[in-house]
Amino acid sequence: MALETNLSSLAALEYIPYIDDRGQLPEQFQGKIGVYAIFDQEKVLQFVGYSRDVYLSLKQHLVRQAQQCYWVKVQTIERPSRTILENTENAWIAENGSVPWGNGDQKEKWTHPIDIKVVMTPEEQANYQNPANDELAQIKILKNVARRVEAEISTHLLEVRGLQMQIRFNPKLKEEGLLDLK
């Protein structure tokens, strides 16, 4: 229990730029267990989560919700404890005074792979649903849409923000119409 008393309130933690001046995510959280809060450009809380590797989670969230990820606050702990992590997450949400949109109805957008079927153009949808297509043709269409969405994320969202690190998507998931980091 003594470990829990060392945890900070959300307000007591400093804002850390999501992408630093070198175009990198906060590397000090690689392999670290902790709770994190993500803020938009105006420092409005968007999402609170916890992870066994905060750095990897931040990377995933940036790909999924790039426009909402500008600032982060992190509290790390030495040993994994789901109870401590969940209690801290709940305390930060309560401290905020309302549930951030990323922890409410929109949680899937923060925590699940990107479903590219919902961002298909009408032309791509018509092509995908063409009754003449067999399963292989549909998989090819999904992969092409996934590549388009991946390129949009990489160039229009991440490069514009100055991200300098390599982002690699899982090629197997593209066949299922999903985009997620490898």
PDB file of C-alpha atoms in Angstrom, residues 71-168:
ATOM      1  CA  TRP A  71       0.605  16.419 -24.580  1.00  0.00           C
ATOM      2  CA  VAL A  72       0.975  13.562 -22.129  1.00  0.00           C
ATOM      3  CA  LYS A  73       1.318  13.137 -18.371  1.00  0.00           C
ATOM      4  CA  VAL A  74       2.716   9.870 -17.053  1.00  0.00           C
ATOM      5  CA  GLN A  75       3.028   8.188 -13.674  1.00  0.00           C
ATOM      6  CA  THR A  76       5.240   5.091 -13.720  1.00  0.00           C
ATOM      7  CA  ILE A  77       5.384   2.303 -11.160  1.00  0.00           C
ATOM      8  CA  GLU A  78       8.106  -0.272 -10.556  1.00  0.00           C
ATOM      9  CA  ARG A  79       6.072  -3.469 -10.297  1.00  0.00           C
ATOM     10  CA  PRO A  80       2.921  -4.348 -12.238  1.00  0.00           C
ATOM     11  CA  SER A  81      -0.231  -4.007 -10.173  1.00  0.00           C
ATOM     12  CA  ARG A  82      -3.521  -3.901 -12.020  1.00  0.00           C
ATOM     13  CA  THR A  83      -5.218  -2.597  -8.872  1.00  0.00           C
ATOM     14  CA  ILE A  84      -2.859   0.378  -8.535  1.00  0.00           C
ATOM     15  CA  LEU A  85      -3.033   1.130 -12.269  1.00  0.00           C
ATOM     16  CA  GLU A  86      -6.850   0.952 -12.399  1.00  0.00           C
ATOM     17  CA  ASN A  87      -7.238   2.982  -9.205  1.00  0.00           C
ATOM     18  CA  THR A  88      -4.929   5.684 -10.558  1.00  0.00           C
ATOM     19  CA  GLU A  89      -6.729   5.728 -13.918  1.00  0.00           C
ATOM     20  CA  ASN A  90     -10.099   6.087 -12.140  1.00  0.00           C
ATOM     21  CA  ALA A  91      -8.751   8.762  -9.783  1.00  0.00           C
ATOM     22  CA  TRP A  92      -7.440  10.838 -12.705  1.00  0.00           C
ATOM     23  CA  ILE A  93     -10.750  10.573 -14.552  1.00  0.00           C
ATOM     24  CA  ALA A  94     -12.593  11.617 -11.370  1.00  0.00           C
ATOM     25  CA  GLU A  95     -10.125  14.488 -10.855  1.00  0.00           C
ATOM     26  CA  ASN A  96     -10.899  15.661 -14.403  1.00  0.00           C
ATOM     27  CA  GLY A  97     -14.553  16.097 -13.413  1.00  0.00           C
ATOM     28  CA  SER A  98     -15.892  14.256 -16.458  1.00  0.00           C
ATOM     29  CA  VAL A  99     -15.084  11.181 -18.488  1.00  0.00           C
ATOM     30  CA  PRO A 100     -12.736  12.096 -21.362  1.00  0.00           C
ATOM     31  CA  TRP A 101     -14.280  11.283 -24.748  1.00  0.00           C
ATOM     32  CA  GLY A 102     -11.611   8.623 -25.324  1.00  0.00           C
ATOM     33  CA  ASN A 103     -12.701   6.739 -22.214  1.00  0.00           C
ATOM     34  CA  GLY A 104     -16.392   6.914 -23.091  1.00  0.00           C
ATOM     35  CA  ASP A 105     -18.253   6.005 -26.263  1.00  0.00           C
ATOM     36  CA  GLN A 106     -15.125   6.535 -28.381  1.00  0.00           C
ATOM     37  CA  LYS A 107     -12.853   4.173 -26.412  1.00  0.00           C
ATOM     38  CA  GLU A 108     -12.586   1.699 -29.297  1.00  0.00           C
ATOM     39  CA  LYS A 109     -10.982   4.377 -31.474  1.00  0.00           C
ATOM     40  CA  TRP A 110      -8.210   4.648 -28.881  1.00  0.00           C
ATOM     41  CA  THR A 111      -7.780   0.995 -27.939  1.00  0.00           C
ATOM     42  CA  HIS A 112      -8.548  -1.122 -31.027  1.00  0.00           C
ATOM     43  CA  PRO A 113      -6.908  -1.402 -34.449  1.00  0.00           C
ATOM     44  CA  ILE A 114      -8.217   0.997 -37.096  1.00  0.00           C
ATOM     45  CA  ASP A 115     -11.073  -0.608 -39.047  1.00  0.00           C
ATOM     46  CA  ILE A 116     -10.408   0.531 -42.582  1.00  0.00           C
ATOM     47  CA  LYS A 117     -13.824  -0.684 -43.776  1.00  0.00           C
ATOM     48  CA  VAL A 118     -15.410   2.349 -42.109  1.00  0.00           C
ATOM     49  CA  VAL A 119     -13.130   4.764 -43.986  1.00  0.00           C
ATOM     50  CA  MET A 120     -13.561   3.248 -47.442  1.00  0.00           C
ATOM     51  CA  THR A 121     -14.532   5.643 -50.192  1.00  0.00           C
ATOM     52  CA  PRO A 122     -17.866   4.899 -51.946  1.00  0.00           C
ATOM     53  CA  GLU A 123     -15.846   3.627 -54.919  1.00  0.00           C
ATOM     54  CA  GLU A 124     -13.806   1.284 -52.691  1.00  0.00           C
ATOM     55  CA  GLN A 125     -16.989   0.023 -51.010  1.00  0.00           C
ATOM     56  CA  ALA A 126     -18.639  -0.697 -54.351  1.00  0.00           C
ATOM     57  CA  ASN A 127     -15.511  -2.464 -55.559  1.00  0.00           C
ATOM     58  CA  TYR A 128     -15.283  -4.508 -52.320  1.00  0.00           C
ATOM     59  CA  GLN A 129     -18.964  -5.506 -52.414  1.00  0.00           C
ATOM     60  CA  ASN A 130     -18.937  -6.454 -56.098  1.00  0.00           C
ATOM     61  CA  PRO A 131     -20.551  -9.927 -56.260  1.00  0.00           C
ATOM     62  CA  ALA A 132     -18.014 -10.971 -58.920  1.00  0.00           C
ATOM     63  CA  ASN A 133     -15.214 -10.766 -56.332  1.00  0.00           C
ATOM     64  CA  ASP A 134     -13.969 -13.897 -54.663  1.00  0.00           C
ATOM     65  CA  GLU A 135     -12.319 -13.879 -51.218  1.00  0.00           C
ATOM     66  CA  LEU A 136      -8.841 -13.251 -52.667  1.00  0.00           C
ATOM     67  CA  ALA A 137     -10.090 -10.243 -54.638  1.00  0.00           C
ATOM     68  CA  GLN A 138     -11.707  -8.836 -51.485  1.00  0.00           C
ATOM     69  CA  ILE A 139      -8.491  -9.335 -49.496  1.00  0.00           C
ATOM     70  CA  LYS A 140      -6.549  -7.502 -52.217  1.00  0.00           C
ATOM     71  CA  ILE A 141      -9.024  -4.607 -52.078  1.00  0.00           C
ATOM     72  CA  LEU A 142      -8.751  -4.464 -48.260  1.00  0.00           C
ATOM     73  CA  LYS A 143      -4.949  -4.417 -48.462  1.00  0.00           C
ATOM     74  CA  ASN A 144      -5.024  -1.574 -50.999  1.00  0.00           C
ATOM     75  CA  VAL A 145      -7.414   0.467 -48.844  1.00  0.00           C
ATOM     76  CA  ALA A 146      -5.211  -0.258 -45.816  1.00  0.00           C
ATOM     77  CA  ARG A 147      -2.159   0.993 -47.722  1.00  0.00           C
ATOM     78  CA  ARG A 148      -4.027   4.184 -48.685  1.00  0.00           C
ATOM     79  CA  VAL A 149      -5.100   4.831 -45.088  1.00  0.00           C
ATOM     80  CA  GLU A 150      -1.594   3.998 -43.837  1.00  0.00           C
ATOM     81  CA  ALA A 151      -0.110   6.531 -46.275  1.00  0.00           C
ATOM     82  CA  GLU A 152      -2.628   9.169 -45.164  1.00  0.00           C
ATOM     83  CA  ILE A 153      -1.738   8.592 -41.506  1.00  0.00           C
ATOM     84  CA  SER A 154       1.991   8.631 -42.200  1.00  0.00           C
ATOM     85  CA  THR A 155       2.133  11.667 -44.482  1.00  0.00           C
ATOM     86  CA  HIS A 156      -0.885  13.805 -43.616  1.00  0.00           C
ATOM     87  CA  LEU A 157      -0.948  13.293 -39.877  1.00  0.00           C
ATOM     88  CA  LEU A 158       2.420  12.166 -38.553  1.00  0.00           C
ATOM     89  CA  GLU A 159       4.962  13.801 -40.878  1.00  0.00           C
ATOM     90  CA  VAL A 160       3.081  17.092 -40.659  1.00  0.00           C
ATOM     91  CA  ARG A 161       3.465  16.853 -36.874  1.00  0.00           C
ATOM     92  CA  GLY A 162       7.216  16.380 -37.307  1.00  0.00           C
ATOM     93  CA  LEU A 163       7.421  12.723 -36.317  1.00  0.00           C
ATOM     94  CA  GLN A 164      10.849  11.389 -37.310  1.00  0.00           C
ATOM     95  CA  MET A 165      10.533   7.790 -36.163  1.00  0.00           C
ATOM     96  CA  GLN A 166       9.696   4.757 -38.283  1.00  0.00           C
ATOM     97  CA  ILE A 167       6.116   3.526 -37.990  1.00  0.00           C
ATOM     98  CA  ARG A 168       5.556  -0.071 -39.113  1.00  0.00           C
TER      99      ARG A 168
END
